[in-house]
Coordinates of C-alpha atoms in Angstrom, one line a residue:
X222 CA 0.1 0.2 -0.1
X223 CA 1.4 3.2 -1.1
X224 CA 0.6 6.3 1.5
X225 CA 1.6 9.7 -0.1
X226 CA 2.2 12.1 2.8
X227 CA 2.6 15.2 0.6
X228 CA 5.8 16.0 3.0
X229 CA 3.0 16.9 5.3
X230 CA 3.3 16.0 8.9
X231 CA -0.6 16.5 9.3
X232 CA -1.1 14.3 6.2
X233 CA 1.5 11.6 7.6
X234 CA -0.7 11.2 10.7
X235 CA -3.8 10.6 8.4
X236 CA -1.8 8.1 6.4
X237 CA -0.5 6.1 9.3
X238 CA -3.9 5.9 10.8
X239 CA -5.0 4.2 7.7
X240 CA -2.4 1.2 7.9
X241 CA -1.4 1.1 11.4
X242 CA -3.9 -1.5 12.7
X243 CA -3.5 -3.9 9.5
X244 CA 0.2 -3.7 8.4
X245 CA 3.0 -6.1 9.1
X246 CA 5.8 -3.5 8.8
X247 CA 6.0 0.1 7.3
X248 CA 8.7 1.7 5.2
X249 CA 9.2 5.3 5.9
X250 CA 8.0 8.1 6.6
X251 CA 10.2 11.0 5.3
X252 CA 11.3 13.4 5.8
X253 CA 12.0 14.1 9.4
X254 CA 8.8 16.2 10.2
X255 CA 6.6 13.2 9.2
X256 CA 8.7 10.7 11.2
X257 CA 8.1 13.0 14.2
X258 CA 4.5 13.3 13.8
X259 CA 3.3 9.7 12.6
X260 CA 5.7 7.1 14.2
X261 CA 4.4 7.6 17.6
X262 CA 1.2 6.3 16.4
X263 CA 3.0 3.5 15.1
X264 CA 5.0 3.0 18.4
X265 CA 1.8 3.0 20.3
X266 CA 0.2 0.3 18.0
X267 CA 3.5 -1.9 17.8
X268 CA 4.4 -1.2 14.2
X269 CA 7.8 -1.6 12.9
X270 CA 8.9 1.6 11.1
X271 CA 11.7 1.4 8.6
X272 CA 12.9 4.9 9.0
X273 CA 15.8 4.1 6.9
X274 CA 16.6 7.5 5.5
X275 CA 17.1 9.7 8.5
X276 CA 19.9 9.8 11.0
X277 CA 20.3 7.8 14.0
X278 CA 19.0 10.9 16.6
X279 CA 15.6 10.7 14.8
X280 CA 15.1 7.2 14.7
X281 CA 16.5 6.3 18.1
X282 CA 13.6 8.2 19.7
X283 CA 11.2 5.4 18.5
X284 CA 13.2 2.4 19.5
X285 CA 12.6 -0.6 19.2
X286 CA 9.8 0.2 16.6
X287 CA 12.4 1.7 14.5
X288 CA 16.0 1.1 13.0
X289 CA 18.6 3.3 12.1
X290 CA 20.8 3.0 8.8
X291 CA 23.5 5.1 10.6
X292 CA 25.4 5.0 13.8
X293 CA 25.2 8.2 16.0
X294 CA 26.0 11.4 13.9
X295 CA 28.9 12.3 16.3
X296 CA 30.3 8.9 16.0
X297 CA 30.0 8.7 12.1
X298 CA 30.5 11.7 10.4
X299 CA 33.5 13.1 11.8
X300 CA 35.5 10.5 9.8
X301 CA 35.2 11.8 6.3
X302 CA 35.7 15.4 7.1
X303 CA 39.1 14.0 8.9
X304 CA 39.8 12.1 6.0
X305 CA 39.5 15.1 3.8
X306 CA 41.5 17.2 6.0
X307 CA 44.5 14.6 6.1
X308 CA 44.4 14.5 2.2
X309 CA 45.0 18.4 2.3
X310 CA 47.5 19.0 5.3
X311 CA 48.2 22.6 4.3
X312 CA 44.5 23.6 4.9
X313 CA 44.3 25.2 8.3
X314 CA 41.0 27.0 8.4
X315 CA 37.6 25.9 6.8
X316 CA 34.3 27.8 6.4
X317 CA 31.1 25.6 6.3
X318 CA 27.9 26.6 4.5
X319 CA 24.7 25.2 6.4
X320 CA 21.1 25.1 5.4
X321 CA 19.4 24.5 8.6
X322 CA 17.2 21.6 7.6
X323 CA 16.0 18.5 9.7
X324 CA 19.3 16.9 10.7
X325 CA 21.9 18.9 9.0
X326 CA 22.8 20.9 11.6
X327 CA 24.0 17.8 13.7
X328 CA 25.9 16.8 10.6
X329 CA 27.7 20.1 10.2
X330 CA 28.8 19.8 13.9
X331 CA 30.3 16.4 13.3
X332 CA 32.0 17.8 10.3
X333 CA 33.8 20.2 12.5
X334 CA 34.5 17.8 15.1
X335 CA 36.4 15.9 12.3
X336 CA 38.3 18.8 10.9
X337 CA 39.3 20.0 14.5
X338 CA 40.6 16.6 15.4
X339 CA 43.3 17.4 12.5
X340 CA 44.2 20.7 13.7
X341 CA 41.9 22.7 11.4
X342 CA 40.3 25.6 12.7
X343 CA 36.4 26.5 11.9
X344 CA 35.9 29.9 11.1
X345 CA 32.5 31.6 11.0
X346 CA 29.6 29.5 9.7
X347 CA 27.7 30.7 6.7
X348 CA 24.1 30.2 6.7
X349 CA 22.3 29.0 3.5
X350 CA 18.5 30.5 3.6
X351 CA 15.7 28.0 2.4
X352 CA 14.8 30.4 -0.1
X353 CA 17.8 31.6 -1.3
X354 CA 17.7 32.6 -4.9
X355 CA 21.4 34.4 -5.2
X356 CA 24.5 33.0 -3.7
X357 CA 27.1 35.8 -4.4
X358 CA 26.6 37.5 -1.1
X359 CA 27.0 34.1 0.8
X360 CA 30.2 33.5 -1.3
X361 CA 31.6 37.1 -0.3
X362 CA 30.9 36.6 3.4
X363 CA 32.8 33.1 3.3
X364 CA 35.7 34.5 1.1
X365 CA 35.9 37.4 3.3
X366 CA 37.1 35.2 6.1
X367 CA 40.1 34.1 4.1
X368 CA 39.6 30.3 4.5
X369 CA 41.9 27.4 3.1
X370 CA 38.7 25.4 2.3
X371 CA 35.0 24.9 2.3
X372 CA 32.4 22.3 3.5
X373 CA 29.1 22.3 1.9
X374 CA 26.3 20.8 4.0
X375 CA 23.4 22.4 1.9
X376 CA 20.8 21.2 -0.5
X377 CA 22.2 19.5 -4.0
X378 CA 21.2 22.4 -6.2
X379 CA 22.4 25.3 -3.8
X380 CA 25.8 23.6 -3.3
X381 CA 26.4 23.5 -7.1
X382 CA 25.4 27.4 -7.4
X383 CA 27.7 28.1 -4.5
X384 CA 30.7 26.3 -6.2
X385 CA 29.9 28.3 -9.4
X386 CA 30.0 31.5 -7.4
X387 CA 33.1 30.6 -5.6
X388 CA 34.7 30.0 -9.0
X389 CA 33.5 33.2 -10.3
X390 CA 35.1 34.9 -7.2
X391 CA 38.4 33.5 -8.2
X392 CA 38.1 30.3 -6.2
X393 CA 39.9 27.6 -8.6
X394 CA 41.3 24.9 -5.9
X395 CA 38.3 22.6 -5.8
X396 CA 40.0 19.9 -3.8
X397 CA 39.6 22.3 -0.9
X398 CA 35.7 21.7 -1.3
X399 CA 33.9 19.1 0.5
X400 CA 30.3 18.1 -0.3
X401 CA 28.1 16.4 2.4
X402 CA 26.2 13.1 1.4
X403 CA 22.8 14.4 1.3
X404 CA 23.8 16.9 -1.6
X405 CA 24.9 13.8 -3.6
X406 CA 21.6 13.8 -5.9
X407 CA 21.4 14.5 -9.5
X408 CA 20.6 18.5 -9.3
X409 CA 24.3 18.8 -8.0
X410 CA 25.5 17.6 -11.1
X411 CA 23.3 18.9 -13.9
X412 CA 23.7 22.2 -12.2
X413 CA 27.2 22.1 -11.2
X414 CA 28.9 20.4 -14.2
X415 CA 32.5 21.1 -14.9
X416 CA 32.6 23.4 -11.6
X417 CA 32.6 20.6 -9.5
X418 CA 35.6 18.9 -11.2
X419 CA 38.3 18.4 -8.2
X420 CA 35.5 18.7 -5.4
X421 CA 35.5 15.8 -2.5
X422 CA 32.3 14.2 -1.7
X423 CA 31.2 11.4 0.8
X424 CA 28.4 8.8 0.6
X425 CA 27.4 5.4 1.9
X426 CA 27.5 3.9 -1.3
X427 CA 30.0 3.4 -4.3
X428 CA 28.8 3.5 -8.1
X429 CA 31.8 1.5 -9.1
X430 CA 31.1 -1.5 -6.5
X431 CA 31.9 -4.7 -8.2
X432 CA 29.1 -6.7 -6.5
X433 CA 27.2 -8.5 -9.1
X434 CA 24.0 -7.7 -7.4
X435 CA 24.7 -4.0 -7.4
X436 CA 26.1 -4.0 -11.1
X437 CA 22.6 -5.5 -12.0
X438 CA 20.6 -3.0 -10.0
X439 CA 22.6 -0.1 -11.3
X440 CA 22.2 -1.3 -14.8
X441 CA 18.2 -1.7 -14.6
X442 CA 17.9 1.8 -12.6
X443 CA 19.8 3.7 -15.4
X444 CA 17.6 2.3 -17.8
X445 CA 14.4 2.8 -16.5
X446 CA 15.8 6.7 -15.2
X447 CA 17.1 8.0 -18.5
X448 CA 20.6 7.0 -17.6
X449 CA 20.6 8.7 -14.2
X450 CA 22.8 7.0 -11.2
X451 CA 20.7 5.3 -8.6
X452 CA 20.3 7.9 -5.6
X453 CA 21.4 7.0 -2.3
X454 CA 17.5 6.7 -1.0
X455 CA 16.9 4.1 -3.8
X456 CA 19.4 1.8 -2.5
X457 CA 18.6 2.2 1.3
X458 CA 15.1 1.2 0.5
X459 CA 15.9 -1.5 -1.9
X460 CA 17.9 -3.0 1.0
X461 CA 14.9 -2.3 3.5
X462 CA 12.9 -4.3 1.1
X463 CA 15.1 -7.2 1.3
X464 CA 15.5 -7.1 5.3
X465 CA 11.9 -7.1 5.4
X466 CA 11.8 -10.2 3.1
X467 CA 14.6 -12.2 4.9
X468 CA 12.7 -11.5 8.3
X469 CA 9.4 -13.1 6.8
X470 CA 11.3 -16.3 5.4
X471 CA 13.3 -16.8 8.4
X472 CA 10.6 -16.4 11.1
X473 CA 7.7 -18.2 9.5
X474 CA 5.5 -15.0 9.3
X475 CA 2.4 -15.9 7.6
X476 CA 0.5 -12.9 7.5
X477 CA -2.6 -14.1 9.3
X478 CA -4.5 -11.3 10.9
X479 CA -4.9 -13.2 13.8
X480 CA -1.4 -13.4 14.6
X481 CA -0.7 -9.7 13.5
X482 CA 0.7 -8.6 17.0
X483 CA 3.1 -11.7 17.4
X484 CA 4.6 -11.6 13.7
X485 CA 5.2 -7.7 14.2
X486 CA 7.3 -8.5 16.8
X487 CA 9.1 -11.4 15.0
X488 CA 9.8 -9.0 12.0
X489 CA 11.1 -6.3 14.6
X490 CA 13.2 -8.4 16.4
X491 CA 14.6 -10.2 13.6
X492 CA 15.5 -7.0 11.4
X493 CA 16.8 -5.0 14.6
X494 CA 19.6 -7.9 15.2
X495 CA 20.1 -9.2 11.6
X496 CA 23.2 -10.7 11.0
X497 CA 25.2 -10.9 7.7
X498 CA 22.7 -9.0 5.8
X499 CA 23.8 -9.2 2.5
X500 CA 23.0 -5.7 0.7
X501 CA 23.4 -4.3 -2.6
X502 CA 27.1 -3.2 -2.1
X503 CA 28.2 -4.9 1.4
X504 CA 27.5 -7.2 4.2
X505 CA 26.8 -5.8 7.5
X506 CA 25.0 -6.7 10.9
X507 CA 22.5 -4.9 13.0
X508 CA 22.6 -4.5 16.7
X509 CA 19.8 -3.5 18.5
X510 CA 18.7 -1.5 15.5
X511 CA 22.0 0.1 14.6
X512 CA 24.3 -0.9 12.0
X513 CA 27.7 -2.5 12.5
X514 CA 30.4 -2.9 9.5
X515 CA 29.2 -0.1 7.3
X516 CA 31.4 1.8 5.3
X517 CA 31.5 5.5 4.2
X518 CA 33.2 6.3 0.7
X519 CA 35.0 9.3 0.0
X520 CA 35.3 10.4 -3.6
X521 CA 36.5 13.2 -6.0
X522 CA 34.5 14.3 -8.7
X523 CA 35.8 14.4 -12.2
X524 CA 33.4 15.2 -15.3
X525 CA 30.1 14.4 -13.5
X526 CA 31.4 11.1 -12.2
X527 CA 32.6 10.2 -8.9
X528 CA 36.1 8.6 -8.5
X529 CA 36.5 6.4 -5.3
X530 CA 39.5 7.9 -3.6
X531 CA 39.3 6.0 0.2
X532 CA 37.4 4.5 2.8
X533 CA 36.9 6.8 5.9
X534 CA 36.1 4.2 8.4

């Protein structure tokens, strides 16, 4: 059953109410406003929500009736920023552009922790308004501080436009720019084009992974989406489906409405502690709803393609 929330917290509650007494398991909702409004109803009714696309801090509030696709932000995201700093040892000061959306401020804080652990000083943060149309004033404000590098923690198209403005204002060393994971979407590349060449970006998936299952999925996705690469959320929810499938098959779930309560618990307990789950790209465990043995990848962008640099954990 598809439930369209329209990215509305109020509509999310309405849609959750339609399924909360009958569904075995629920995928989503997104984004965070919908999670905070609708998931409490699911928790009250004992329905597992696969809130796989948000950060740990949002999901953990509703344990054990949710899972997290990530470890706590302050444990996980310092690593890509610190790795980027190690690759640029001459970089001593950094300005971070931040759009204050959902969990992005906490992600920005984690970037700062990672950079500071490598001796990099964080200069004054530049806030990116949600309704920003022109970006030159933001870039001027950042460049005025005379930093050695920049972190972009903002929406994909805005990140691209900021980089273009930086180039116009004379910033040519793109290796001193780190783009955060949530901006790794099609608008970044279609808007930024060649201006992105040399920029670093991190993500939880590697487009060039040699796992045969990933290769098959990637080819099928591109064939069905005019050649576009799979976005991060497509792989997350693809894996979520197969977690549910494995739970159903390995716990003997029947779908009998009379067994709904106990079978929901079976699915919940299996997924929250699944072992050796074979995802599209890697194999990992879940421990009490939190993943173990997952990797973060750091890339450099060249001609619209991400080239693998290193693992960051």
